[in-house]
Amino acid sequence: MTTLSERRAAPAAATWTFDPRDRSAPAAVGSLGGKGDSLVALAEEGWAVPRFICVTTRVFDELFARLDPALREALEAPPRAAPAALAALAARAGAALRGEGLPKQAEAELPAAFDAAFDPGESVSVRSSALGEDGGSYSFAGQFDSHLCVGRDQIAARVLDCLCSAVSARALQYRALHGLGAEAARMGVVVQRMVDAAAAGVAFTADPVGGRDDRVTISAAPGLGTSVVDGSEPVDTYAVLDDGRIATRDIRAKVVAVVAAAGGEGTVRRPLDGADERPTLTDGEAVEIAAQARALAVRRGVPQDVEWALGRDGAIYLLQARPVTTRCEATTSVFDNSNLVESYPGLTLPLTFSLMRRAYRDNFGGLVRAFGGSRRRVERSQAIFDNLVALLAGRMYYNLSNWYLMFGQVPGMERALPAFEKAMGFRAVGGGRRAPSLRRRLRSLPLQAWVVAHLVFVFMTLGRRVRAYRRALEECAADLDAQRVAALDAHGLQERIERHSALLFGKMSVAPISDFFTQQLFGLLGGLIGRWGLGDPVGTRNELLCGEQAMESVEPVRSLVGLAETVAAEPSARALFESPADAGEVWARIHADARHAGLAGRLDRHVRLYGDRTLEELKLETRTLVDEPSGLVSIIRNYLRAGRSVAAMESHEREIREAAERRVAAALRRHPLRRLAFALVLRRCRWGLKARESIRLTRGRMAGFFRRPYRALGERLAAAGVLAAADDVFYLSTDEVGDLIRGASLSLDPRRLVALRREEYAEAATLTLPSRIEAVGIPVPAQLARVTEPAGEATVLDGIGCSPGRVRGKAMVVREPDVGLRIDGEILVARTTDPGWVFLMVAAAGLVAEQGNMLSHTAIIGRELGVPTIVGVDRVTERVRDGDLLELDGRTGTVVIDGQAGGDGG
């Protein structure tokens, strides 16, 4: 048999065939690329490897040599440029390579090599194999192309696709971030027989998150297992110890399996029966996969990332193996903004982040102590509470790693985590949790009893805590009226800010406490609906929770709808609002005309009570209705066009709610104990949602208490020449502002510091970051960014239905929300929303957002307003264009584009 070293010396060819029946042909290992070389090594070590052929790097070299010299030079060492610039370079290079096409030798050899290696009618995978891919230092994981279930006639086209992926935008960005030259991306291609897989996935021989090396972590999905690497669907996770015992199993509800299409070419997503919660692997299969991966790692001397497939004949095949390129001992931080992005969408400036970082510290330190956690332990763990939120490239994220450590401070709290994760829209960190041993559970029983007693006490006194928080707010409001702020100098303003943050942040722990109980009740309510057969757990729960009266977060909308009704009833006022005059002019004329004194008073009252409720209201840098009250005119104009009334809003939601209550009552007619228990849970859940939304409304008001004095501080600092403009204050942290005032600044010229930060934020605005980031070691923001690839052309999109109702209408894609946006019954499509979107939603027919969850503010307000609402629709702002006809089903979470669904909605 020819050895690997002998093959490295062999001359390069366009293609090379690995065949277990005849391995005497020279392989030219070194010209097969990282994946090809790895497969040769696996096969020679005796592992079960499906038959394959390789297109050597000679083909790519020939193509690359034909490119324009200037283009080749740019590709040799791509710069650390903005994603848009790399995308443009990639587009030029890809077009040039495709224009050349495959060299004639390769095009001629491929069919013959295919026929020699594979049986007639077999389908294959066509996968990239760059020289730097799957190496010990860099994996290039996911940066190049792979194609599954390819037939003989499509081989040449898919090979060309893989070669062109060497110069894709994401590959160029990966090379730029790691300082890699073009040699690393010299591309070979592996063509390998497809396994008829019952399941597939990956195995890490060292825990990729926890850093432990005493276990193999396996991720598995039914079918071809593509969701394991692309994250598109839930997968099962197993941790198998070195002695063959399974430490943890995290079995998820699977909805689809990716399988070969009929005829064996291409893939399809085959729906599974319901939400399939059966394990993808038996324990025996998981143990065997772990044993093979561990043996491979021992043989190679380094931890391995192994891709495997389980054939329907029960055989285990190894499809790929590469060294783990990041040492598992390094700290892995998990960041997620699935829920937080609703409160802090887009970029958040340093002043807001630094203030909210302290607020989260105090809020959740108070929660842990209220639930029975030790004050001393909280103080010893201050670094956890100081870093519950993170700022990555100007975007706020939860640092989930610290959230789990925080929950660990309260004995028994792990039982509450599933409801917390589901309500917040998070995936669990670490792929499952080890159940505590019996000895540990028995030892912690007294502590758990202590925690339960605290939980009961806190739950019973929650109303009192809410009232105490409100009193603190009123005290701050009285101390920060406009006249008092105007009279204070910089030192006085700073003292007020510090005193009020100490007063409010301690009492704000009522917010996460309320959220905690609401999340548990929300999960329990859905569980009871499903367990007792009362209907669809999601849809029925939404219908039961809509139409709640006296929901304080809806009061600003009720006030505005009432104002719109008043304007509609006064002909002269209506004529003025419907005139082409701009909002500022309308506002001035209403206040100058004695005939409209009553209306002017109501407008002023709305600003006084609800002026801080607006888009992005929790950011200190946001300008609210308090700053620009004429914005009310634009909102009321939308409401006049929508023709909404308070009575109609309440009637529609009441009908939905009462119909759901009748169905539940009928289902529980013969079960009095269940009926009593369900009524209690439903009542407390409704109360919890009201309390939660009440607190959320006051958060916007609280932000105003800090926004006004900080704006005044900016004016004082600008007047003194310390800053160039008053708004520069938002580019400093709270500590930096305080240090400037008290002579402790570390910066010689704060104006230069602000100018630098403005440049950095302008650059950050060009980056696209995913909603979930797992960073090993130091999370460098530029390395976390991704290049946005085309979103595809699906016409039926799925999300989370939050507010029942079907509606059909034109899409309005909102990328820059503004209270002055003209809305006339369109369906709003957005990446994310925040509480201030309530003003836009009233005039809309429906709302679709990429992010959000069942307990997000958007979901709750959608139910209260009777606006069909769907969240969690992947990349919907890229798939939908302005003016597209959409049909929404807010119960099922389905969005149909271009009117593909029948019916007229309603």
XYZ file of N, CA, C and O in Angstrom, residues 588-652:
260
model
N -48.425 74.344 17.293
C -48.435 75.760 17.669
C -49.824 76.367 17.470
O -50.307 77.138 18.316
N -50.480 76.032 16.376
C -51.787 76.624 16.087
C -52.855 76.122 17.065
O -53.750 76.880 17.455
N -52.773 74.859 17.453
C -53.724 74.333 18.445
C -53.575 75.087 19.754
O -54.563 75.441 20.419
N -52.341 75.333 20.161
C -52.105 75.999 21.443
C -52.361 77.507 21.371
O -52.552 78.143 22.419
N -52.376 78.069 20.175
C -52.598 79.514 20.051
C -54.074 79.862 19.890
O -54.465 81.015 20.101
N -54.889 78.897 19.524
C -56.307 79.136 19.232
C -57.148 78.823 20.469
O -57.174 77.690 20.949
N -57.846 79.828 21.000
C -58.645 79.636 22.214
C -59.738 78.594 22.029
O -60.162 77.951 22.995
N -60.210 78.406 20.764
C -61.251 77.404 20.526
C -60.767 75.991 20.875
O -61.569 75.098 21.142
N -59.463 75.782 20.834
C -58.902 74.442 21.059
C -58.217 74.344 22.419
O -57.345 73.491 22.612
N -58.614 75.215 23.345
C -57.954 75.218 24.656
C -58.114 73.878 25.359
O -57.173 73.375 25.996
N -59.290 73.265 25.255
C -59.512 71.965 25.895
C -58.627 70.891 25.303
O -58.010 70.095 26.031
N -58.555 70.868 23.967
C -57.702 69.883 23.293
C -56.236 70.131 23.633
O -55.478 69.177 23.905
N -55.812 71.407 23.657
C -54.413 71.715 23.992
C -54.089 71.243 25.401
O -52.994 70.698 25.657
N -55.024 71.421 26.320
C -54.795 70.961 27.684
C -54.648 69.455 27.760
O -53.805 68.939 28.515
N -55.461 68.729 26.980
C -55.358 67.262 26.985
C -54.037 66.810 26.354
O -53.439 65.819 26.803
N -53.600 67.499 25.308
C -52.309 67.159 24.697
C -51.170 67.373 25.698
O -50.272 66.528 25.832
N -51.215 68.512 26.397
C -50.173 68.802 27.386
C -50.207 67.780 28.528
O -49.153 67.379 29.048
N -51.412 67.381 28.921
C -51.536 66.386 29.993
C -50.922 65.054 29.553
O -50.241 64.385 30.341
N -51.136 64.681 28.296
C -50.548 63.432 27.796
C -49.024 63.504 27.853
O -48.369 62.537 28.283
N -48.453 64.627 27.444
C -46.990 64.768 27.494
C -46.505 64.699 28.933
O -45.476 64.063 29.233
N -47.241 65.315 29.833
C -46.832 65.317 31.239
C -46.863 63.907 31.831
O -45.964 63.511 32.573
N -47.895 63.125 31.489
C -48.047 61.788 32.069
C -47.251 60.724 31.326
O -46.708 59.806 31.941
N -47.199 60.831 29.986
C -46.653 59.732 29.185
C -45.569 60.196 28.206
O -45.247 59.482 27.263
N -45.010 61.369 28.433
C -44.060 61.913 27.476
C -42.787 61.114 27.315
O -42.099 61.221 26.295
N -42.450 60.287 28.308
C -41.226 59.485 28.208
C -41.461 58.155 27.503
O -40.511 57.401 27.281
N -42.699 57.840 27.186
C -42.986 56.597 26.447
C -42.849 56.881 24.970
O -43.623 57.608 24.367
N -41.826 56.351 24.363
C -41.568 56.579 22.947
C -40.691 55.456 22.427
O -40.350 54.520 23.164
N -40.327 55.512 21.169
C -39.416 54.526 20.593
C -38.058 54.624 21.284
O -37.548 55.716 21.529
N -37.468 53.472 21.604
C -36.147 53.388 22.244
C -36.116 54.226 23.519
O -35.146 54.923 23.820
N -37.197 54.122 24.310
C -37.387 55.003 25.457
C -36.406 54.762 26.593
O -36.228 55.643 27.447
N -35.772 53.600 26.654
C -34.858 53.325 27.761
C -33.445 53.846 27.505
O -32.593 53.769 28.390
N -33.204 54.358 26.313
C -31.893 54.935 26.010
C -31.884 56.414 26.395
O -32.778 57.165 26.008
N -30.873 56.812 27.129
C -30.792 58.198 27.567
C -30.619 59.151 26.392
O -31.029 60.316 26.455
N -30.021 58.676 25.310
C -29.765 59.542 24.155
C -31.010 59.798 23.317
O -31.002 60.658 22.421
N -32.099 59.085 23.574
C -33.327 59.236 22.786
C -34.024 60.556 23.110
O -34.123 60.948 24.273
N -34.530 61.229 22.082
C -35.341 62.420 22.269
C -36.804 61.987 22.329
O -37.291 61.317 21.437
N -37.502 62.373 23.388
C -38.862 61.919 23.632
C -39.860 63.039 23.355
O -39.487 64.139 22.937
N -41.130 62.737 23.630
C -42.165 63.751 23.467
C -41.971 64.911 24.435
O -42.441 66.019 24.177
N -41.294 64.679 25.533
C -40.979 65.780 26.451
C -40.090 66.800 25.743
O -40.235 68.017 25.930
N -39.168 66.310 24.907
C -38.268 67.198 24.170
C -38.943 67.772 22.925
O -38.702 68.928 22.562
N -39.736 66.965 22.251
C -40.363 67.369 20.991
C -41.842 66.977 21.016
O -42.258 65.995 20.393
N -42.669 67.731 21.753
C -44.074 67.338 21.925
C -44.875 67.334 20.637
O -45.910 66.660 20.552
N -44.420 68.037 19.600
C -45.179 68.070 18.344
C -45.231 66.692 17.686
O -46.038 66.469 16.778
N -44.380 65.760 18.138
C -44.466 64.393 17.623
C -45.829 63.770 17.851
O -46.231 62.841 17.135
N -46.572 64.266 18.854
C -47.928 63.773 19.105
C -48.821 63.972 17.895
O -49.730 63.171 17.637
N -48.615 65.050 17.150
C -49.455 65.350 15.996
C -49.351 64.230 14.964
O -50.364 63.764 14.414
N -48.126 63.749 14.680
C -47.936 62.685 13.696
C -48.617 61.396 14.142
O -49.214 60.682 13.324
N -48.518 61.087 15.432
C -49.142 59.865 15.939
C -50.655 59.953 15.791
O -51.318 59.008 15.322
N -51.237 61.080 16.192
C -52.693 61.227 16.120
C -53.164 61.180 14.668
O -54.232 60.643 14.368
N -52.380 61.731 13.747
C -52.743 61.643 12.323
C -52.864 60.186 11.878
O -53.785 59.821 11.136
N -51.946 59.331 12.306
C -52.045 57.905 11.975
C -53.327 57.303 12.543
O -54.000 56.510 11.890
N -53.653 57.660 13.775
C -54.837 57.091 14.415
C -56.114 57.554 13.731
O -57.092 56.809 13.644
N -56.114 58.807 13.252
C -57.283 59.294 12.514
C -57.494 58.476 11.239
O -58.627 58.115 10.896
N -56.389 58.155 10.532
C -56.515 57.353 9.323
C -56.983 55.933 9.647
O -57.737 55.326 8.903
N -56.486 55.372 10.796
C -56.854 54.005 11.161
C -58.297 53.911 11.637
O -58.905 52.840 11.580
N -58.850 55.025 12.115
C -60.231 55.008 12.582
C -60.443 54.175 13.828
O -61.525 53.625 14.040
N -59.440 54.067 14.663
C -59.551 53.262 15.878
C -60.350 53.985 16.948
O -60.354 55.218 17.002
N -61.004 53.222 17.792
C -61.669 53.778 18.960
C -61.383 52.885 20.151
O -61.135 51.680 19.989
N -61.426 53.477 21.347
C -61.167 52.703 22.561
C -62.188 51.580 22.697
O -61.844 50.439 23.016
N -63.449 51.881 22.403
C -64.496 50.868 22.542
C -64.271 49.709 21.592
O -64.427 48.538 21.964
N -63.859 49.994 20.338
C -63.642 48.924 19.365
C -62.461 48.053 19.774
O -62.501 46.824 19.636
N -61.393 48.676 20.256
C -60.230 47.904 20.715
C -60.637 46.933 21.811
O -60.314 45.744 21.774
N -61.363 47.441 22.804
C -61.735 46.609 23.940
C -62.707 45.518 23.518
O -62.620 44.381 23.981
N -63.645 45.831 22.628
C -64.658 44.866 22.205
C -64.027 43.692 21.469
O -64.346 42.530 21.744
N -63.096 43.967 20.545
C -62.478 42.901 19.760
C -61.723 41.929 20.663
O -61.869 40.710 20.547
